[in-house]
Amino acid sequence: MTVSSTYKDAPTEMVDVGGAKFAYRQLGPSTGVPVVFLTHLAAVLDNWDPRVVDGIAAKHRVITFDNRGVGASSGSTPTTIQEMATDAVTFIRALGLEQVDLFGFSMGGMIAQVIAQQEPQLVRKLILAGTGPAGGEGIDKVTRITYLDTARGLLTRQDPKQFLFFTRTPNGRRAGKEFLARLQERTNDRDKAISVGAFRAQLKAIHRWGQQQPADLTSIHQPVLTMNGESDRMVPSKNTVDLDHRLPNSQLVLYPDAGHGGVFQFHQDFVKRALEFL
């Protein structure tokens, strides 16, 4: 396989998965355990911070993909985290991979927890960022916060991620602007934006996750790096602390003056920690 050196140049590839075509990109070395990135609500391939992808791909093969019905992937978007996890596992197997590391951000972190529980032999290590356990406090309010901040973004002509992912302090505002600029670095072969229908299906899945009975996470024995900003409004930071407490083999990092997108705000520190952990 030809491997590009940067995420902004990585070609978009397609693979058939259970009757749907899944769009994905990969880069980094072809040996070792690949790191599969599981993305957040409303995100497509172009929503990954290129500094994070390139940083981890310096040492590991990185694979990003659009889940069913999202971006360039066909099919209809599932309305439960469990179905999304099943799709992700099918995608990983379709690439012929027997073991992977998972980096799950936000909704992707919920999907990663389910995969680790249902397919323990598939997962070597987990990085869970900006996420929380099923039934976590405030997770069922993600829909409301998302709609409010999307409206706020339209009114102020700003990307809603500026409000959803970053604090309103000078540091947070600056980090948000820098992050959004990095997302525009790729100029050709950009992914399709998520459709309204797929977005609503994902919101439904997250809402259901927030209302679920808390799962027993003691079955997840893999090493876990659990991360967030101290001031996450989307998935309240105490969920990340709770997740860390409930996982038998977890280490916690909380970034100061940072919100949901803490790992993007502190991307240099995050990449360094992720590489040491992996």
PDB file of N, CA and C in Angstrom, residues 74-142:
ATOM      1  N   SER A  74     -21.685   4.851   2.520  1.00  0.00           N
ATOM      2  CA  SER A  74     -23.095   4.653   2.167  1.00  0.00           C
ATOM      3  C   SER A  74     -23.848   3.928   3.284  1.00  0.00           C
ATOM      4  N   GLY A  75     -25.142   3.695   3.058  1.00  0.00           N
ATOM      5  CA  GLY A  75     -25.955   3.007   4.054  1.00  0.00           C
ATOM      6  C   GLY A  75     -26.665   4.006   4.949  1.00  0.00           C
ATOM      7  N   SER A  76     -27.470   3.485   5.890  1.00  0.00           N
ATOM      8  CA  SER A  76     -28.180   4.417   6.773  1.00  0.00           C
ATOM      9  C   SER A  76     -27.555   4.385   8.169  1.00  0.00           C
ATOM     10  N   THR A  77     -27.498   5.545   8.782  1.00  0.00           N
ATOM     11  CA  THR A  77     -26.790   5.728  10.061  1.00  0.00           C
ATOM     12  C   THR A  77     -27.546   5.054  11.205  1.00  0.00           C
ATOM     13  N   PRO A  78     -26.867   4.217  11.993  1.00  0.00           N
ATOM     14  CA  PRO A  78     -27.521   3.575  13.134  1.00  0.00           C
ATOM     15  C   PRO A  78     -27.966   4.587  14.195  1.00  0.00           C
ATOM     16  N   THR A  79     -28.982   4.209  14.965  1.00  0.00           N
ATOM     17  CA  THR A  79     -29.454   5.102  16.026  1.00  0.00           C
ATOM     18  C   THR A  79     -29.078   4.574  17.420  1.00  0.00           C
ATOM     19  N   THR A  80     -28.152   3.620  17.467  1.00  0.00           N
ATOM     20  CA  THR A  80     -27.605   3.202  18.771  1.00  0.00           C
ATOM     21  C   THR A  80     -26.088   3.111  18.680  1.00  0.00           C
ATOM     22  N   ILE A  81     -25.437   3.363  19.812  1.00  0.00           N
ATOM     23  CA  ILE A  81     -23.980   3.249  19.899  1.00  0.00           C
ATOM     24  C   ILE A  81     -23.566   1.791  19.645  1.00  0.00           C
ATOM     25  N   GLN A  82     -24.399   0.844  20.130  1.00  0.00           N
ATOM     26  CA  GLN A  82     -24.095  -0.585  19.962  1.00  0.00           C
ATOM     27  C   GLN A  82     -23.994  -0.966  18.480  1.00  0.00           C
ATOM     28  N   GLU A  83     -24.950  -0.478  17.673  1.00  0.00           N
ATOM     29  CA  GLU A  83     -24.907  -0.789  16.225  1.00  0.00           C
ATOM     30  C   GLU A  83     -23.692  -0.137  15.567  1.00  0.00           C
ATOM     31  N   MET A  84     -23.361   1.074  16.009  1.00  0.00           N
ATOM     32  CA  MET A  84     -22.178   1.747  15.455  1.00  0.00           C
ATOM     33  C   MET A  84     -20.914   0.942  15.772  1.00  0.00           C
ATOM     34  N   ALA A  85     -20.883   0.370  16.970  1.00  0.00           N
ATOM     35  CA  ALA A  85     -19.732  -0.445  17.373  1.00  0.00           C
ATOM     36  C   ALA A  85     -19.637  -1.700  16.501  1.00  0.00           C
ATOM     37  N   THR A  86     -20.777  -2.330  16.240  1.00  0.00           N
ATOM     38  CA  THR A  86     -20.804  -3.516  15.374  1.00  0.00           C
ATOM     39  C   THR A  86     -20.278  -3.171  13.988  1.00  0.00           C
ATOM     40  N   ASP A  87     -20.720  -2.017  13.450  1.00  0.00           N
ATOM     41  CA  ASP A  87     -20.242  -1.554  12.140  1.00  0.00           C
ATOM     42  C   ASP A  87     -18.732  -1.329  12.154  1.00  0.00           C
ATOM     43  N   ALA A  88     -18.245  -0.710  13.223  1.00  0.00           N
ATOM     44  CA  ALA A  88     -16.806  -0.418  13.317  1.00  0.00           C
ATOM     45  C   ALA A  88     -15.992  -1.714  13.322  1.00  0.00           C
ATOM     46  N   VAL A  89     -16.479  -2.710  14.067  1.00  0.00           N
ATOM     47  CA  VAL A  89     -15.786  -4.003  14.125  1.00  0.00           C
ATOM     48  C   VAL A  89     -15.786  -4.659  12.744  1.00  0.00           C
ATOM     49  N   THR A  90     -16.928  -4.602  12.059  1.00  0.00           N
ATOM     50  CA  THR A  90     -17.027  -5.182  10.717  1.00  0.00           C
ATOM     51  C   THR A  90     -16.057  -4.480   9.767  1.00  0.00           C
ATOM     52  N   PHE A  91     -15.950  -3.154   9.899  1.00  0.00           N
ATOM     53  CA  PHE A  91     -15.019  -2.373   9.075  1.00  0.00           C
ATOM     54  C   PHE A  91     -13.570  -2.801   9.352  1.00  0.00           C
ATOM     55  N   ILE A  92     -13.217  -2.900  10.633  1.00  0.00           N
ATOM     56  CA  ILE A  92     -11.844  -3.282  11.017  1.00  0.00           C
ATOM     57  C   ILE A  92     -11.496  -4.666  10.443  1.00  0.00           C
ATOM     58  N   ARG A  93     -12.452  -5.592  10.540  1.00  0.00           N
ATOM     59  CA  ARG A  93     -12.230  -6.952  10.021  1.00  0.00           C
ATOM     60  C   ARG A  93     -12.147  -6.960   8.493  1.00  0.00           C
ATOM     61  N   ALA A  94     -12.925  -6.070   7.857  1.00  0.00           N
ATOM     62  CA  ALA A  94     -12.907  -5.988   6.385  1.00  0.00           C
ATOM     63  C   ALA A  94     -11.531  -5.560   5.881  1.00  0.00           C
ATOM     64  N   LEU A  95     -10.778  -4.842   6.719  1.00  0.00           N
ATOM     65  CA  LEU A  95      -9.415  -4.456   6.345  1.00  0.00           C
ATOM     66  C   LEU A  95      -8.409  -5.568   6.665  1.00  0.00           C
ATOM     67  N   GLY A  96      -8.920  -6.681   7.199  1.00  0.00           N
ATOM     68  CA  GLY A  96      -8.055  -7.823   7.491  1.00  0.00           C
ATOM     69  C   GLY A  96      -7.232  -7.651   8.758  1.00  0.00           C
ATOM     70  N   LEU A  97      -7.690  -6.797   9.673  1.00  0.00           N
ATOM     71  CA  LEU A  97      -6.911  -6.540  10.894  1.00  0.00           C
ATOM     72  C   LEU A  97      -7.368  -7.460  12.022  1.00  0.00           C
ATOM     73  N   GLU A  98      -6.394  -8.020  12.735  1.00  0.00           N
ATOM     74  CA  GLU A  98      -6.736  -8.934  13.828  1.00  0.00           C
ATOM     75  C   GLU A  98      -6.642  -8.288  15.195  1.00  0.00           C
ATOM     76  N   GLN A  99      -5.833  -7.220  15.287  1.00  0.00           N
ATOM     77  CA  GLN A  99      -5.742  -6.488  16.558  1.00  0.00           C
ATOM     78  C   GLN A  99      -5.460  -5.022  16.281  1.00  0.00           C
ATOM     79  N   VAL A 100      -6.141  -4.146  17.025  1.00  0.00           N
ATOM     80  CA  VAL A 100      -5.970  -2.703  16.828  1.00  0.00           C
ATOM     81  C   VAL A 100      -5.914  -1.995  18.183  1.00  0.00           C
ATOM     82  N   ASP A 101      -5.379  -0.782  18.153  1.00  0.00           N
ATOM     83  CA  ASP A 101      -5.565   0.155  19.252  1.00  0.00           C
ATOM     84  C   ASP A 101      -6.703   1.077  18.830  1.00  0.00           C
ATOM     85  N   LEU A 102      -7.487   1.568  19.797  1.00  0.00           N
ATOM     86  CA  LEU A 102      -8.599   2.456  19.460  1.00  0.00           C
ATOM     87  C   LEU A 102      -8.387   3.821  20.087  1.00  0.00           C
ATOM     88  N   PHE A 103      -8.577   4.874  19.310  1.00  0.00           N
ATOM     89  CA  PHE A 103      -8.641   6.225  19.848  1.00  0.00           C
ATOM     90  C   PHE A 103     -10.064   6.725  19.599  1.00  0.00           C
ATOM     91  N   GLY A 104     -10.860   6.776  20.666  1.00  0.00           N
ATOM     92  CA  GLY A 104     -12.252   7.200  20.541  1.00  0.00           C
ATOM     93  C   GLY A 104     -12.437   8.570  21.150  1.00  0.00           C
ATOM     94  N   PHE A 105     -12.924   9.512  20.331  1.00  0.00           N
ATOM     95  CA  PHE A 105     -13.176  10.859  20.827  1.00  0.00           C
ATOM     96  C   PHE A 105     -14.678  11.108  20.914  1.00  0.00           C
ATOM     97  N   SER A 106     -15.158  11.517  22.099  1.00  0.00           N
ATOM     98  CA  SER A 106     -16.558  11.861  22.315  1.00  0.00           C
ATOM     99  C   SER A 106     -17.465  10.668  21.995  1.00  0.00           C
ATOM    100  N   MET A 107     -18.340  10.772  20.988  1.00  0.00           N
ATOM    101  CA  MET A 107     -19.178   9.632  20.611  1.00  0.00           C
ATOM    102  C   MET A 107     -18.308   8.429  20.267  1.00  0.00           C
ATOM    103  N   GLY A 108     -17.154   8.681  19.650  1.00  0.00           N
ATOM    104  CA  GLY A 108     -16.231   7.594  19.317  1.00  0.00           C
ATOM    105  C   GLY A 108     -15.725   6.858  20.545  1.00  0.00           C
ATOM    106  N   GLY A 109     -15.606   7.587  21.664  1.00  0.00           N
ATOM    107  CA  GLY A 109     -15.191   6.957  22.922  1.00  0.00           C
ATOM    108  C   GLY A 109     -16.260   6.029  23.477  1.00  0.00           C
ATOM    109  N   MET A 110     -17.518   6.364  23.204  1.00  0.00           N
ATOM    110  CA  MET A 110     -18.631   5.488  23.614  1.00  0.00           C
ATOM    111  C   MET A 110     -18.579   4.203  22.786  1.00  0.00           C
ATOM    112  N   ILE A 111     -18.367   4.373  21.473  1.00  0.00           N
ATOM    113  CA  ILE A 111     -18.267   3.226  20.561  1.00  0.00           C
ATOM    114  C   ILE A 111     -17.086   2.332  20.977  1.00  0.00           C
ATOM    115  N   ALA A 112     -15.963   2.963  21.325  1.00  0.00           N
ATOM    116  CA  ALA A 112     -14.761   2.206  21.718  1.00  0.00           C
ATOM    117  C   ALA A 112     -15.013   1.356  22.966  1.00  0.00           C
ATOM    118  N   GLN A 113     -15.771   1.902  23.925  1.00  0.00           N
ATOM    119  CA  GLN A 113     -16.073   1.130  25.150  1.00  0.00           C
ATOM    120  C   GLN A 113     -16.847  -0.143  24.796  1.00  0.00           C
ATOM    121  N   VAL A 114     -17.823  -0.012  23.897  1.00  0.00           N
ATOM    122  CA  VAL A 114     -18.637  -1.174  23.507  1.00  0.00           C
ATOM    123  C   VAL A 114     -17.780  -2.205  22.774  1.00  0.00           C
ATOM    124  N   ILE A 115     -16.905  -1.729  21.876  1.00  0.00           N
ATOM    125  CA  ILE A 115     -16.039  -2.665  21.140  1.00  0.00           C
ATOM    126  C   ILE A 115     -15.142  -3.432  22.112  1.00  0.00           C
ATOM    127  N   ALA A 116     -14.562  -2.712  23.084  1.00  0.00           N
ATOM    128  CA  ALA A 116     -13.656  -3.364  24.046  1.00  0.00           C
ATOM    129  C   ALA A 116     -14.387  -4.413  24.879  1.00  0.00           C
ATOM    130  N   GLN A 117     -15.669  -4.161  25.148  1.00  0.00           N
ATOM    131  CA  GLN A 117     -16.448  -5.134  25.930  1.00  0.00           C
ATOM    132  C   GLN A 117     -16.873  -6.333  25.085  1.00  0.00           C
ATOM    133  N   GLN A 118     -17.261  -6.070  23.839  1.00  0.00           N
ATOM    134  CA  GLN A 118     -17.819  -7.153  23.019  1.00  0.00           C
ATOM    135  C   GLN A 118     -16.766  -7.941  22.258  1.00  0.00           C
ATOM    136  N   GLU A 119     -15.652  -7.282  21.927  1.00  0.00           N
ATOM    137  CA  GLU A 119     -14.603  -7.952  21.139  1.00  0.00           C
ATOM    138  C   GLU A 119     -13.247  -7.738  21.806  1.00  0.00           C
ATOM    139  N   PRO A 120     -13.091  -8.218  23.054  1.00  0.00           N
ATOM    140  CA  PRO A 120     -11.868  -7.903  23.801  1.00  0.00           C
ATOM    141  C   PRO A 120     -10.579  -8.324  23.101  1.00  0.00           C
ATOM    142  N   GLN A 121     -10.656  -9.425  22.338  1.00  0.00           N
ATOM    143  CA  GLN A 121      -9.428  -9.917  21.697  1.00  0.00           C
ATOM    144  C   GLN A 121      -8.989  -9.022  20.537  1.00  0.00           C
ATOM    145  N   LEU A 122      -9.899  -8.178  20.050  1.00  0.00           N
ATOM    146  CA  LEU A 122      -9.590  -7.299  18.920  1.00  0.00           C
ATOM    147  C   LEU A 122      -8.800  -6.061  19.360  1.00  0.00           C
ATOM    148  N   VAL A 123      -8.954  -5.689  20.640  1.00  0.00           N
ATOM    149  CA  VAL A 123      -8.423  -4.400  21.105  1.00  0.00           C
ATOM    150  C   VAL A 123      -7.214  -4.591  22.020  1.00  0.00           C
ATOM    151  N   ARG A 124      -6.109  -3.926  21.677  1.00  0.00           N
ATOM    152  CA  ARG A 124      -4.907  -3.996  22.509  1.00  0.00           C
ATOM    153  C   ARG A 124      -4.901  -2.888  23.566  1.00  0.00           C
ATOM    154  N   LYS A 125      -5.068  -1.626  23.133  1.00  0.00           N
ATOM    155  CA  LYS A 125      -5.079  -0.486  24.054  1.00  0.00           C
ATOM    156  C   LYS A 125      -6.139   0.523  23.612  1.00  0.00           C
ATOM    157  N   LEU A 126      -6.583   1.353  24.563  1.00  0.00           N
ATOM    158  CA  LEU A 126      -7.635   2.338  24.266  1.00  0.00           C
ATOM    159  C   LEU A 126      -7.228   3.730  24.726  1.00  0.00           C
ATOM    160  N   ILE A 127      -7.504   4.723  23.886  1.00  0.00           N
ATOM    161  CA  ILE A 127      -7.430   6.123  24.320  1.00  0.00           C
ATOM    162  C   ILE A 127      -8.852   6.662  24.212  1.00  0.00           C
ATOM    163  N   LEU A 128      -9.389   7.116  25.347  1.00  0.00           N
ATOM    164  CA  LEU A 128     -10.764   7.616  25.390  1.00  0.00           C
ATOM    165  C   LEU A 128     -10.724   9.088  25.761  1.00  0.00           C
ATOM    166  N   ALA A 129     -11.158   9.964  24.860  1.00  0.00           N
ATOM    167  CA  ALA A 129     -11.072  11.406  25.113  1.00  0.00           C
ATOM    168  C   ALA A 129     -12.441  12.062  24.995  1.00  0.00           C
ATOM    169  N   GLY A 130     -12.718  12.991  25.907  1.00  0.00           N
ATOM    170  CA  GLY A 130     -13.965  13.763  25.839  1.00  0.00           C
ATOM    171  C   GLY A 130     -15.202  12.891  25.841  1.00  0.00           C
ATOM    172  N   THR A 131     -15.162  11.831  26.655  1.00  0.00           N
ATOM    173  CA  THR A 131     -16.281  10.890  26.609  1.00  0.00           C
ATOM    174  C   THR A 131     -16.662  10.433  28.017  1.00  0.00           C
ATOM    175  N   GLY A 132     -17.709   9.628  28.101  1.00  0.00           N
ATOM    176  CA  GLY A 132     -18.165   9.146  29.398  1.00  0.00           C
ATOM    177  C   GLY A 132     -18.839   7.797  29.281  1.00  0.00           C
ATOM    178  N   PRO A 133     -19.125   7.187  30.427  1.00  0.00           N
ATOM    179  CA  PRO A 133     -19.759   5.867  30.437  1.00  0.00           C
ATOM    180  C   PRO A 133     -21.250   5.963  30.105  1.00  0.00           C
ATOM    181  N   ALA A 134     -21.840   4.850  29.721  1.00  0.00           N
ATOM    182  CA  ALA A 134     -23.290   4.800  29.496  1.00  0.00           C
ATOM    183  C   ALA A 134     -24.002   5.266  30.766  1.00  0.00           C
ATOM    184  N   GLY A 135     -25.065   6.044  30.600  1.00  0.00           N
ATOM    185  CA  GLY A 135     -25.810   6.540  31.756  1.00  0.00           C
ATOM    186  C   GLY A 135     -25.102   7.666  32.485  1.00  0.00           C
ATOM    187  N   GLY A 136     -24.010   8.176  31.908  1.00  0.00           N
ATOM    188  CA  GLY A 136     -23.233   9.237  32.559  1.00  0.00           C
ATOM    189  C   GLY A 136     -24.041  10.516  32.730  1.00  0.00           C
ATOM    190  N   GLU A 137     -23.728  11.234  33.791  1.00  0.00           N
ATOM    191  CA  GLU A 137     -24.486  12.428  34.162  1.00  0.00           C
ATOM    192  C   GLU A 137     -24.375  13.522  33.084  1.00  0.00           C
ATOM    193  N   GLY A 138     -25.519  13.971  32.593  1.00  0.00           N
ATOM    194  CA  GLY A 138     -25.538  15.075  31.640  1.00  0.00           C
ATOM    195  C   GLY A 138     -25.354  14.671  30.184  1.00  0.00           C
ATOM    196  N   ILE A 139     -25.056  13.391  29.922  1.00  0.00           N
ATOM    197  CA  ILE A 139     -24.823  12.977  28.526  1.00  0.00           C
ATOM    198  C   ILE A 139     -26.119  13.068  27.706  1.00  0.00           C
ATOM    199  N   ASP A 140     -27.262  12.860  28.388  1.00  0.00           N
ATOM    200  CA  ASP A 140     -28.535  12.948  27.646  1.00  0.00           C
ATOM    201  C   ASP A 140     -28.894  14.400  27.296  1.00  0.00           C
ATOM    202  N   LYS A 141     -28.089  15.365  27.747  1.00  0.00           N
ATOM    203  CA  LYS A 141     -28.348  16.776  27.405  1.00  0.00           C
ATOM    204  C   LYS A 141     -27.505  17.246  26.203  1.00  0.00           C
ATOM    205  N   VAL A 142     -26.721  16.330  25.635  1.00  0.00           N
ATOM    206  CA  VAL A 142     -25.862  16.695  24.496  1.00  0.00           C
ATOM    207  C   VAL A 142     -26.688  17.301  23.357  1.00  0.00           C
TER     208      VAL A 142
END
